[in-house]
Every structure is written in structure tokens, then in C-alpha cells.
Amino acid sequence: MENRVSSIKTIDIVQISLMAAITFIATSVIHIPTFMGVLHLGDSMIFLSAILFGRKKSAISSAVGMCLFDLMTGYTMWAPFTFVIKGVMGYIAGSIAYRKNYEGNNSFNNIFAFAMAGIWMIVAYYIGGAVILTFISKDFALTQALIISLKDIPTNILQVVGGIILALPLITALKTKINR
């Protein structure tokens, strides 16, 4: 048998943990409850992590940071959905930002990456809301749940747009500082 050394390094663990904590804090500091969810600034940290650390680290830190928020603030029913949705969101943003030779350095490509990740999040939470209303809370039929879940789409759009607007200057500032 071959003895394989794990490819994860201490710096990877530190970066993922730090970004998960920052994501949790950004989500916790200012959050406004909505019909079935919450409006927050945490998406900006998902976008930031995608550019600073790439898709894998962003996926893990986003999933953990956002899921912790759900578990710590009473949105426990959403935690499994959030873990998957926000993890995939970070992965999408990082994958698109680092495609070709962009390496997260092309602002227009980054905005496109964030928009695509945001569209994923909006659609996934819409479906997640319908699943919760239909199968977990069992309060509504699926067609009713699909209609009711539409209520959080405008809030999720606002959250993505706000996340992009907040993330872009942070990315510029941090990348400038790092490249010095």
C-alpha cells in the first residue's frame, strides 16, 4: 500500500476557517428577517472568498459560514439547504472567476461569475422554500408552496446585488494590498 500525504495544508485550513468565520460574522451583524428567510451581507464574503481563494476554499468556507448562521440564529430548518446552496454558490463564483486565464483579475468576468452564482442561489432557495413548505412543514400543497416561495425572490435578488456592490471594492482593495 502506498502511504499518501494529504494535499490539504495548514494554510488551507486557516484560510477556510478564517473565511467561514468572516462569512458568519458578515451574515450575523446585519440581517433582516424576510418572509421565509433573511436578508444579509454574507454573500459579499462568498464573492470575496471566491476571488481570494478560488472555488474549493470558497465552497467550503461559504457552506460552513452560512450554515453556522442558520444553526445559531434559529433557521435550523434551512441549514442543510444553505450548506449545499452556499457551497455551490462559492464554487460557481470561483470556477467562473478563474476560468481561462482570468485568475480572478478581470472585473467584468468577476461580475459575471457573481451574477451566475447569484442566479443559482435565487433559484435554489426558491426550490428549497417550496420543499420546506410542502414536505417538511406540510402546510401547503406543492403548487401553493411554489407560489408562496416567490415572495423571497426580490429579497434574494437584492441580497445578490448588494453582495456584488460590497464585494467589488473590497476585492480591489485587498488584491491591491496583496500584490504590493
Short mmCIF file of N, CA, C and O in Angstrom, two decimals, residues 13-139:
data_model
loop_
_atom_site.label_atom_id
_atom_site.label_comp_id
_atom_site.label_asym_id
_atom_site.label_seq_id
_atom_site.Cartn_x
_atom_site.Cartn_y
_atom_site.Cartn_z
N ILE A 13 -6.36 25.22 5.80
CA ILE A 13 -7.30 25.13 6.92
C ILE A 13 -7.51 26.50 7.56
O ILE A 13 -8.64 26.88 7.87
N VAL A 14 -6.43 27.24 7.72
CA VAL A 14 -6.52 28.57 8.31
C VAL A 14 -7.35 29.50 7.42
O VAL A 14 -8.24 30.21 7.90
N GLN A 15 -7.07 29.49 6.11
CA GLN A 15 -7.81 30.36 5.19
C GLN A 15 -9.30 30.01 5.15
O GLN A 15 -10.15 30.90 5.18
N ILE A 16 -9.60 28.73 5.07
CA ILE A 16 -11.00 28.30 5.04
C ILE A 16 -11.71 28.67 6.34
O ILE A 16 -12.82 29.21 6.32
N SER A 17 -11.06 28.41 7.46
CA SER A 17 -11.67 28.72 8.76
C SER A 17 -11.88 30.21 8.94
O SER A 17 -12.93 30.65 9.43
N LEU A 18 -10.88 30.99 8.57
CA LEU A 18 -10.99 32.43 8.70
C LEU A 18 -12.11 32.97 7.82
O LEU A 18 -12.92 33.79 8.26
N MET A 19 -12.19 32.50 6.59
CA MET A 19 -13.24 32.96 5.67
C MET A 19 -14.62 32.50 6.14
O MET A 19 -15.59 33.26 6.01
N ALA A 20 -14.72 31.31 6.70
CA ALA A 20 -16.01 30.84 7.23
C ALA A 20 -16.44 31.73 8.39
O ALA A 20 -17.61 32.11 8.49
N ALA A 21 -15.49 32.10 9.26
CA ALA A 21 -15.80 32.97 10.39
C ALA A 21 -16.21 34.36 9.91
O ALA A 21 -17.19 34.94 10.41
N ILE A 22 -15.50 34.90 8.94
CA ILE A 22 -15.83 36.22 8.41
C ILE A 22 -17.20 36.18 7.73
O ILE A 22 -18.00 37.12 7.87
N THR A 23 -17.49 35.12 7.01
CA THR A 23 -18.80 34.97 6.36
C THR A 23 -19.90 34.91 7.40
O THR A 23 -20.94 35.58 7.26
N PHE A 24 -19.69 34.14 8.45
CA PHE A 24 -20.66 34.06 9.55
C PHE A 24 -20.90 35.44 10.17
O PHE A 24 -22.04 35.85 10.38
N ILE A 25 -19.82 36.16 10.44
CA ILE A 25 -19.94 37.47 11.07
C ILE A 25 -20.66 38.46 10.15
O ILE A 25 -21.55 39.19 10.58
N ALA A 26 -20.28 38.48 8.87
CA ALA A 26 -20.93 39.39 7.92
C ALA A 26 -22.42 39.09 7.81
O ALA A 26 -23.23 40.00 7.64
N THR A 27 -22.77 37.83 7.91
CA THR A 27 -24.18 37.44 7.84
C THR A 27 -24.91 37.80 9.13
O THR A 27 -26.06 38.22 9.09
N SER A 28 -24.23 37.68 10.25
CA SER A 28 -24.85 37.90 11.56
C SER A 28 -25.01 39.36 11.93
O SER A 28 -25.98 39.73 12.58
N VAL A 29 -24.04 40.19 11.55
CA VAL A 29 -24.02 41.57 12.01
C VAL A 29 -25.27 42.33 11.57
O VAL A 29 -25.95 42.95 12.38
N ILE A 30 -25.55 42.32 10.30
CA ILE A 30 -26.75 42.99 9.79
C ILE A 30 -27.56 41.96 9.02
O ILE A 30 -27.16 41.56 7.93
N HIS A 31 -28.64 41.53 9.63
CA HIS A 31 -29.55 40.62 8.92
C HIS A 31 -30.98 41.01 9.26
O HIS A 31 -31.30 41.36 10.38
N ILE A 32 -31.79 40.97 8.23
CA ILE A 32 -33.18 41.38 8.35
C ILE A 32 -34.06 40.18 7.99
O ILE A 32 -33.98 39.69 6.86
N PRO A 33 -34.87 39.70 8.92
CA PRO A 33 -35.75 38.57 8.59
C PRO A 33 -36.72 38.94 7.47
O PRO A 33 -37.22 40.06 7.41
N THR A 34 -36.96 37.99 6.59
CA THR A 34 -37.92 38.17 5.49
C THR A 34 -39.04 37.15 5.68
O THR A 34 -39.12 36.50 6.72
N PHE A 35 -39.85 36.97 4.68
CA PHE A 35 -40.99 36.04 4.77
C PHE A 35 -40.55 34.66 5.25
O PHE A 35 -41.04 34.15 6.25
N MET A 36 -39.64 34.03 4.54
CA MET A 36 -39.19 32.68 4.91
C MET A 36 -37.70 32.61 5.19
O MET A 36 -37.18 31.55 5.51
N GLY A 37 -36.98 33.69 5.03
CA GLY A 37 -35.53 33.65 5.17
C GLY A 37 -35.00 34.89 5.83
O GLY A 37 -35.60 35.43 6.75
N VAL A 38 -33.87 35.37 5.30
CA VAL A 38 -33.20 36.51 5.90
C VAL A 38 -32.39 37.25 4.83
O VAL A 38 -31.84 36.64 3.93
N LEU A 39 -32.37 38.58 4.93
CA LEU A 39 -31.57 39.42 4.06
C LEU A 39 -30.30 39.78 4.83
O LEU A 39 -30.38 40.23 5.97
N HIS A 40 -29.13 39.58 4.23
CA HIS A 40 -27.87 39.80 4.94
C HIS A 40 -26.75 40.20 3.98
O HIS A 40 -26.93 40.21 2.77
N LEU A 41 -25.57 40.49 4.54
CA LEU A 41 -24.41 40.90 3.75
C LEU A 41 -23.42 39.76 3.51
O LEU A 41 -22.35 39.99 2.95
N GLY A 42 -23.74 38.57 3.91
CA GLY A 42 -22.82 37.45 3.81
C GLY A 42 -22.43 37.06 2.40
O GLY A 42 -21.32 36.54 2.19
N ASP A 43 -23.28 37.32 1.42
CA ASP A 43 -22.94 36.97 0.04
C ASP A 43 -21.70 37.71 -0.44
O ASP A 43 -20.93 37.20 -1.25
N SER A 44 -21.48 38.91 0.07
CA SER A 44 -20.28 39.65 -0.32
C SER A 44 -19.02 38.89 0.08
O SER A 44 -18.02 38.91 -0.64
N MET A 45 -19.08 38.19 1.20
CA MET A 45 -17.91 37.42 1.65
C MET A 45 -17.73 36.14 0.83
O MET A 45 -16.62 35.67 0.64
N ILE A 46 -18.83 35.60 0.32
CA ILE A 46 -18.73 34.46 -0.59
C ILE A 46 -17.99 34.89 -1.85
O ILE A 46 -17.08 34.21 -2.33
N PHE A 47 -18.37 36.05 -2.38
CA PHE A 47 -17.73 36.55 -3.59
C PHE A 47 -16.26 36.89 -3.32
O PHE A 47 -15.39 36.60 -4.15
N LEU A 48 -15.99 37.49 -2.17
CA LEU A 48 -14.62 37.81 -1.80
C LEU A 48 -13.77 36.54 -1.70
O LEU A 48 -12.66 36.48 -2.23
N SER A 49 -14.29 35.53 -1.04
CA SER A 49 -13.52 34.29 -0.88
C SER A 49 -13.28 33.60 -2.23
O SER A 49 -12.23 33.00 -2.44
N ALA A 50 -14.25 33.71 -3.14
CA ALA A 50 -14.08 33.10 -4.47
C ALA A 50 -12.90 33.72 -5.20
O ALA A 50 -12.14 33.01 -5.88
N ILE A 51 -12.72 35.03 -5.06
CA ILE A 51 -11.62 35.71 -5.75
C ILE A 51 -10.30 35.51 -5.01
O ILE A 51 -9.27 35.26 -5.63
N LEU A 52 -10.31 35.61 -3.70
CA LEU A 52 -9.06 35.50 -2.95
C LEU A 52 -8.53 34.06 -2.87
O LEU A 52 -7.32 33.85 -2.89
N PHE A 53 -9.44 33.07 -2.79
CA PHE A 53 -9.00 31.71 -2.51
C PHE A 53 -9.42 30.67 -3.54
O PHE A 53 -9.04 29.51 -3.43
N GLY A 54 -10.24 31.03 -4.50
CA GLY A 54 -10.65 30.07 -5.52
C GLY A 54 -11.87 29.26 -5.13
O GLY A 54 -12.41 29.39 -4.03
N ARG A 55 -12.27 28.39 -6.04
CA ARG A 55 -13.55 27.70 -5.91
C ARG A 55 -13.65 26.72 -4.75
O ARG A 55 -14.67 26.67 -4.08
N LYS A 56 -12.62 25.92 -4.50
CA LYS A 56 -12.74 24.89 -3.47
C LYS A 56 -12.79 25.49 -2.07
O LYS A 56 -13.67 25.15 -1.27
N LYS A 57 -11.87 26.40 -1.78
CA LYS A 57 -11.87 27.02 -0.46
C LYS A 57 -13.11 27.89 -0.27
O LYS A 57 -13.67 27.94 0.83
N SER A 58 -13.54 28.54 -1.33
CA SER A 58 -14.75 29.36 -1.24
C SER A 58 -15.97 28.48 -0.98
O SER A 58 -16.82 28.84 -0.16
N ALA A 59 -16.04 27.35 -1.65
CA ALA A 59 -17.19 26.44 -1.45
C ALA A 59 -17.27 25.99 0.00
O ALA A 59 -18.34 26.04 0.61
N ILE A 60 -16.15 25.58 0.56
CA ILE A 60 -16.15 25.07 1.93
C ILE A 60 -16.44 26.18 2.93
O ILE A 60 -17.31 26.04 3.80
N SER A 61 -15.74 27.30 2.80
CA SER A 61 -15.94 28.39 3.77
C SER A 61 -17.34 28.98 3.68
O SER A 61 -17.94 29.33 4.70
N SER A 62 -17.88 29.06 2.47
CA SER A 62 -19.24 29.60 2.29
C SER A 62 -20.27 28.67 2.91
O SER A 62 -21.18 29.12 3.61
N ALA A 63 -20.14 27.37 2.64
CA ALA A 63 -21.08 26.39 3.18
C ALA A 63 -21.05 26.39 4.71
O ALA A 63 -22.10 26.45 5.36
N VAL A 64 -19.86 26.37 5.27
CA VAL A 64 -19.73 26.31 6.73
C VAL A 64 -20.18 27.60 7.39
O VAL A 64 -20.96 27.59 8.35
N GLY A 65 -19.71 28.75 6.89
CA GLY A 65 -20.05 30.04 7.50
C GLY A 65 -21.54 30.32 7.48
O GLY A 65 -22.13 30.73 8.48
N MET A 66 -22.17 30.07 6.35
CA MET A 66 -23.61 30.34 6.23
C MET A 66 -24.45 29.32 7.00
O MET A 66 -25.46 29.66 7.59
N CYS A 67 -24.02 28.07 6.97
CA CYS A 67 -24.74 27.03 7.71
C CYS A 67 -24.67 27.31 9.21
O CYS A 67 -25.66 27.13 9.92
N LEU A 68 -23.52 27.75 9.69
CA LEU A 68 -23.40 28.13 11.10
C LEU A 68 -24.38 29.23 11.47
O LEU A 68 -24.98 29.20 12.54
N PHE A 69 -24.53 30.19 10.58
CA PHE A 69 -25.51 31.26 10.84
C PHE A 69 -26.90 30.66 11.03
O PHE A 69 -27.60 31.01 11.98
N ASP A 70 -27.30 29.78 10.13
CA ASP A 70 -28.63 29.17 10.24
C ASP A 70 -28.78 28.41 11.56
O ASP A 70 -29.81 28.50 12.22
N LEU A 71 -27.76 27.67 11.92
CA LEU A 71 -27.82 26.86 13.15
C LEU A 71 -27.84 27.73 14.42
O LEU A 71 -28.47 27.37 15.40
N MET A 72 -27.15 28.86 14.38
CA MET A 72 -27.02 29.70 15.57
C MET A 72 -28.15 30.73 15.73
O MET A 72 -28.29 31.31 16.80
N THR A 73 -28.94 30.95 14.68
CA THR A 73 -29.92 32.02 14.75
C THR A 73 -31.36 31.56 14.55
O THR A 73 -32.23 32.38 14.27
N GLY A 74 -31.61 30.28 14.67
CA GLY A 74 -32.98 29.80 14.60
C GLY A 74 -33.50 29.42 13.23
O GLY A 74 -34.68 29.13 13.07
N TYR A 75 -32.65 29.41 12.24
CA TYR A 75 -33.05 28.99 10.89
C TYR A 75 -32.61 27.55 10.63
O TYR A 75 -32.23 27.19 9.52
N THR A 76 -32.68 26.74 11.65
CA THR A 76 -32.16 25.37 11.62
C THR A 76 -32.73 24.55 10.47
O THR A 76 -32.02 23.75 9.85
N MET A 77 -34.00 24.75 10.16
CA MET A 77 -34.63 24.00 9.08
C MET A 77 -33.94 24.28 7.74
O MET A 77 -33.91 23.43 6.86
N TRP A 78 -33.37 25.46 7.61
CA TRP A 78 -32.71 25.86 6.37
C TRP A 78 -31.26 25.38 6.29
O TRP A 78 -30.66 25.40 5.20
N ALA A 79 -30.66 24.98 7.40
CA ALA A 79 -29.23 24.67 7.45
C ALA A 79 -28.77 23.68 6.38
O ALA A 79 -27.76 23.95 5.70
N PRO A 80 -29.43 22.53 6.17
CA PRO A 80 -28.95 21.62 5.13
C PRO A 80 -29.03 22.23 3.72
O PRO A 80 -28.14 22.03 2.90
N PHE A 81 -30.09 22.99 3.47
CA PHE A 81 -30.24 23.66 2.18
C PHE A 81 -29.13 24.69 2.00
O PHE A 81 -28.48 24.77 0.96
N THR A 82 -28.92 25.50 3.04
CA THR A 82 -27.90 26.54 2.99
C THR A 82 -26.52 25.95 2.77
O THR A 82 -25.72 26.48 1.99
N PHE A 83 -26.21 24.87 3.46
CA PHE A 83 -24.90 24.24 3.32
C PHE A 83 -24.62 23.92 1.85
O PHE A 83 -23.55 24.25 1.32
N VAL A 84 -25.58 23.33 1.18
CA VAL A 84 -25.42 22.95 -0.23
C VAL A 84 -25.47 24.19 -1.13
O VAL A 84 -24.60 24.40 -1.98
N ILE A 85 -26.49 25.02 -0.94
CA ILE A 85 -26.69 26.17 -1.83
C ILE A 85 -25.51 27.13 -1.78
O ILE A 85 -24.98 27.54 -2.81
N LYS A 86 -25.09 27.51 -0.59
CA LYS A 86 -23.99 28.48 -0.47
C LYS A 86 -22.65 27.85 -0.85
O LYS A 86 -21.78 28.53 -1.40
N GLY A 87 -22.48 26.56 -0.58
CA GLY A 87 -21.26 25.89 -1.02
C GLY A 87 -21.14 25.88 -2.54
O GLY A 87 -20.10 26.22 -3.11
N VAL A 88 -22.22 25.53 -3.20
CA VAL A 88 -22.23 25.53 -4.67
C VAL A 88 -22.09 26.96 -5.20
O VAL A 88 -21.41 27.20 -6.19
N MET A 89 -22.68 27.91 -4.50
CA MET A 89 -22.57 29.32 -4.91
C MET A 89 -21.11 29.76 -4.92
O MET A 89 -20.64 30.39 -5.88
N GLY A 90 -20.38 29.44 -3.86
CA GLY A 90 -18.95 29.78 -3.81
C GLY A 90 -18.16 29.06 -4.89
O GLY A 90 -17.25 29.63 -5.49
N TYR A 91 -18.53 27.81 -5.15
CA TYR A 91 -17.84 27.02 -6.16
C TYR A 91 -18.08 27.61 -7.56
O TYR A 91 -17.15 27.72 -8.36
N ILE A 92 -19.32 27.99 -7.85
CA ILE A 92 -19.64 28.59 -9.15
C ILE A 92 -18.87 29.90 -9.33
O ILE A 92 -18.25 30.13 -10.37
N ALA A 93 -18.93 30.76 -8.32
CA ALA A 93 -18.25 32.06 -8.43
C ALA A 93 -16.75 31.88 -8.65
O ALA A 93 -16.16 32.53 -9.52
N GLY A 94 -16.14 30.98 -7.90
CA GLY A 94 -14.71 30.75 -8.05
C GLY A 94 -14.36 30.10 -9.38
O GLY A 94 -13.35 30.44 -10.00
N SER A 95 -15.18 29.17 -9.84
CA SER A 95 -14.92 28.49 -11.11
C SER A 95 -14.96 29.46 -12.28
O SER A 95 -14.10 29.43 -13.16
N ILE A 96 -15.96 30.31 -12.31
CA ILE A 96 -16.08 31.26 -13.42
C ILE A 96 -15.01 32.34 -13.32
O ILE A 96 -14.41 32.73 -14.32
N ALA A 97 -14.74 32.83 -12.11
CA ALA A 97 -13.74 33.89 -11.94
C ALA A 97 -12.34 33.42 -12.36
O ALA A 97 -11.53 34.22 -12.82
N TYR A 98 -12.07 32.13 -12.21
CA TYR A 98 -10.74 31.60 -12.53
C TYR A 98 -10.71 30.82 -13.85
O TYR A 98 -9.73 30.15 -14.15
N ARG A 99 -11.76 30.93 -14.65
CA ARG A 99 -11.76 30.22 -15.93
C ARG A 99 -10.76 30.88 -16.87
O ARG A 99 -10.36 32.02 -16.67
N LYS A 100 -10.40 30.14 -17.91
CA LYS A 100 -9.42 30.61 -18.89
C LYS A 100 -8.18 31.09 -18.14
O LYS A 100 -7.67 30.41 -17.29
N ASN A 101 -7.72 32.27 -18.46
CA ASN A 101 -6.55 32.83 -17.77
C ASN A 101 -6.89 34.05 -16.92
O ASN A 101 -6.04 34.87 -16.64
N TYR A 102 -8.15 34.15 -16.52
CA TYR A 102 -8.58 35.34 -15.79
C TYR A 102 -7.99 35.40 -14.38
O TYR A 102 -7.71 36.47 -13.87
N GLU A 103 -7.87 34.26 -13.72
CA GLU A 103 -7.29 34.19 -12.37
C GLU A 103 -7.93 35.17 -11.39
O GLU A 103 -7.26 35.68 -10.48
N GLY A 104 -9.22 35.46 -11.57
CA GLY A 104 -9.92 36.36 -10.66
C GLY A 104 -9.53 37.81 -10.82
O GLY A 104 -9.86 38.64 -9.98
N ASN A 105 -8.83 38.15 -11.92
CA ASN A 105 -8.32 39.51 -12.11
C ASN A 105 -9.11 40.34 -13.11
O ASN A 105 -8.77 41.48 -13.34
N ASN A 106 -10.15 39.80 -13.69
CA ASN A 106 -10.94 40.52 -14.67
C ASN A 106 -12.27 40.93 -14.03
O ASN A 106 -13.11 40.08 -13.72
N SER A 107 -12.46 42.22 -13.83
CA SER A 107 -13.64 42.71 -13.12
C SER A 107 -14.95 42.32 -13.79
O SER A 107 -15.90 41.93 -13.13
N PHE A 108 -14.99 42.42 -15.12
CA PHE A 108 -16.23 42.06 -15.83
C PHE A 108 -16.52 40.58 -15.69
O PHE A 108 -17.66 40.18 -15.50
N ASN A 109 -15.48 39.76 -15.78
CA ASN A 109 -15.67 38.33 -15.61
C ASN A 109 -16.09 38.01 -14.17
O ASN A 109 -16.92 37.13 -13.95
N ASN A 110 -15.53 38.72 -13.22
CA ASN A 110 -15.92 38.51 -11.81
C ASN A 110 -17.38 38.86 -11.58
O ASN A 110 -18.10 38.13 -10.90
N ILE A 111 -17.83 39.97 -12.16
CA ILE A 111 -19.24 40.34 -12.03
C ILE A 111 -20.12 39.27 -12.66
O ILE A 111 -21.15 38.89 -12.09
N PHE A 112 -19.71 38.76 -13.82
CA PHE A 112 -20.44 37.68 -14.46
C PHE A 112 -20.47 36.44 -13.55
O PHE A 112 -21.51 35.81 -13.37
N ALA A 113 -19.33 36.12 -12.94
CA ALA A 113 -19.24 34.98 -12.03
C ALA A 113 -20.20 35.15 -10.85
O ALA A 113 -20.92 34.21 -10.47
N PHE A 114 -20.22 36.34 -10.27
CA PHE A 114 -21.08 36.60 -9.13
C PHE A 114 -22.56 36.55 -9.53
O PHE A 114 -23.40 36.04 -8.78
N ALA A 115 -22.86 37.07 -10.71
CA ALA A 115 -24.25 37.04 -11.19
C ALA A 115 -24.72 35.60 -11.41
O ALA A 115 -25.84 35.24 -11.02
N MET A 116 -23.88 34.77 -12.00
CA MET A 116 -24.26 33.37 -12.24
C MET A 116 -24.42 32.62 -10.91
O MET A 116 -25.37 31.86 -10.73
N ALA A 117 -23.51 32.88 -9.98
CA ALA A 117 -23.62 32.26 -8.65
C ALA A 117 -24.88 32.75 -7.95
O ALA A 117 -25.57 31.98 -7.26
N GLY A 118 -25.19 34.03 -8.13
CA GLY A 118 -26.40 34.60 -7.54
C GLY A 118 -27.67 34.01 -8.12
O GLY A 118 -28.63 33.73 -7.39
N ILE A 119 -27.68 33.80 -9.42
CA ILE A 119 -28.85 33.18 -10.05
C ILE A 119 -29.05 31.77 -9.50
O ILE A 119 -30.17 31.37 -9.20
N TRP A 120 -27.96 31.03 -9.35
CA TRP A 120 -28.04 29.69 -8.74
C TRP A 120 -28.70 29.79 -7.36
O TRP A 120 -29.60 29.05 -7.02
N MET A 121 -28.22 30.74 -6.55
CA MET A 121 -28.72 30.88 -5.18
C MET A 121 -30.20 31.23 -5.17
O MET A 121 -30.97 30.64 -4.41
N ILE A 122 -30.62 32.14 -6.02
CA ILE A 122 -32.02 32.56 -6.06
C ILE A 122 -32.92 31.38 -6.43
O ILE A 122 -33.93 31.13 -5.78
N VAL A 123 -32.55 30.66 -7.48
CA VAL A 123 -33.35 29.50 -7.92
C VAL A 123 -33.36 28.40 -6.86
O VAL A 123 -34.41 27.83 -6.54
N ALA A 124 -32.20 28.13 -6.29
CA ALA A 124 -32.09 27.04 -5.31
C ALA A 124 -32.89 27.34 -4.05
O ALA A 124 -33.56 26.46 -3.49
N TYR A 125 -32.84 28.59 -3.56
CA TYR A 125 -33.63 28.93 -2.38
C TYR A 125 -35.12 28.95 -2.68
O TYR A 125 -35.94 28.65 -1.82
N TYR A 126 -35.48 29.31 -3.90
CA TYR A 126 -36.88 29.25 -4.30
C TYR A 126 -37.39 27.80 -4.21
O TYR A 126 -38.42 27.53 -3.59
N ILE A 127 -36.62 26.89 -4.76
CA ILE A 127 -36.99 25.47 -4.70
C ILE A 127 -36.93 24.97 -3.27
O ILE A 127 -37.84 24.24 -2.82
N GLY A 128 -35.91 25.37 -2.53
CA GLY A 128 -35.79 24.97 -1.12
C GLY A 128 -36.98 25.43 -0.30
O GLY A 128 -37.49 24.69 0.55
N GLY A 129 -37.43 26.65 -0.53
CA GLY A 129 -38.60 27.16 0.19
C GLY A 129 -39.85 26.34 -0.11
O GLY A 129 -40.62 26.03 0.80
N ALA A 130 -40.01 25.97 -1.37
CA ALA A 130 -41.17 25.14 -1.74
C ALA A 130 -41.08 23.76 -1.10
O ALA A 130 -42.09 23.22 -0.63
N VAL A 131 -39.88 23.20 -1.05
CA VAL A 131 -39.69 21.89 -0.41
C VAL A 131 -40.01 21.97 1.08
O VAL A 131 -40.72 21.11 1.61
N ILE A 132 -39.53 23.00 1.74
CA ILE A 132 -39.80 23.16 3.18
C ILE A 132 -41.30 23.29 3.43
O ILE A 132 -41.85 22.63 4.32
N LEU A 133 -41.96 24.15 2.67
CA LEU A 133 -43.39 24.35 2.88
C LEU A 133 -44.22 23.10 2.58
O LEU A 133 -45.22 22.84 3.24
N THR A 134 -43.78 22.32 1.59
CA THR A 134 -44.57 21.16 1.16
C THR A 134 -44.25 19.90 1.96
O THR A 134 -45.15 19.25 2.48
N PHE A 135 -42.98 19.57 2.07
CA PHE A 135 -42.61 18.27 2.61
C PHE A 135 -42.15 18.29 4.07
O PHE A 135 -42.28 17.30 4.77
N ILE A 136 -41.61 19.41 4.53
CA ILE A 136 -41.12 19.45 5.91
C ILE A 136 -42.17 20.01 6.85
O ILE A 136 -42.53 19.39 7.84
N SER A 137 -42.71 21.20 6.52
CA SER A 137 -43.76 21.76 7.39
C SER A 137 -45.13 21.17 7.06
O SER A 137 -46.02 21.20 7.90
N LYS A 138 -45.28 20.67 5.85
CA LYS A 138 -46.51 20.02 5.38
C LYS A 138 -47.74 20.93 5.51
O LYS A 138 -48.84 20.46 5.72
N ASP A 139 -47.52 22.23 5.36
CA ASP A 139 -48.61 23.18 5.46
C ASP A 139 -49.30 23.46 4.13
O ASP A 139 -50.43 23.93 4.12
#
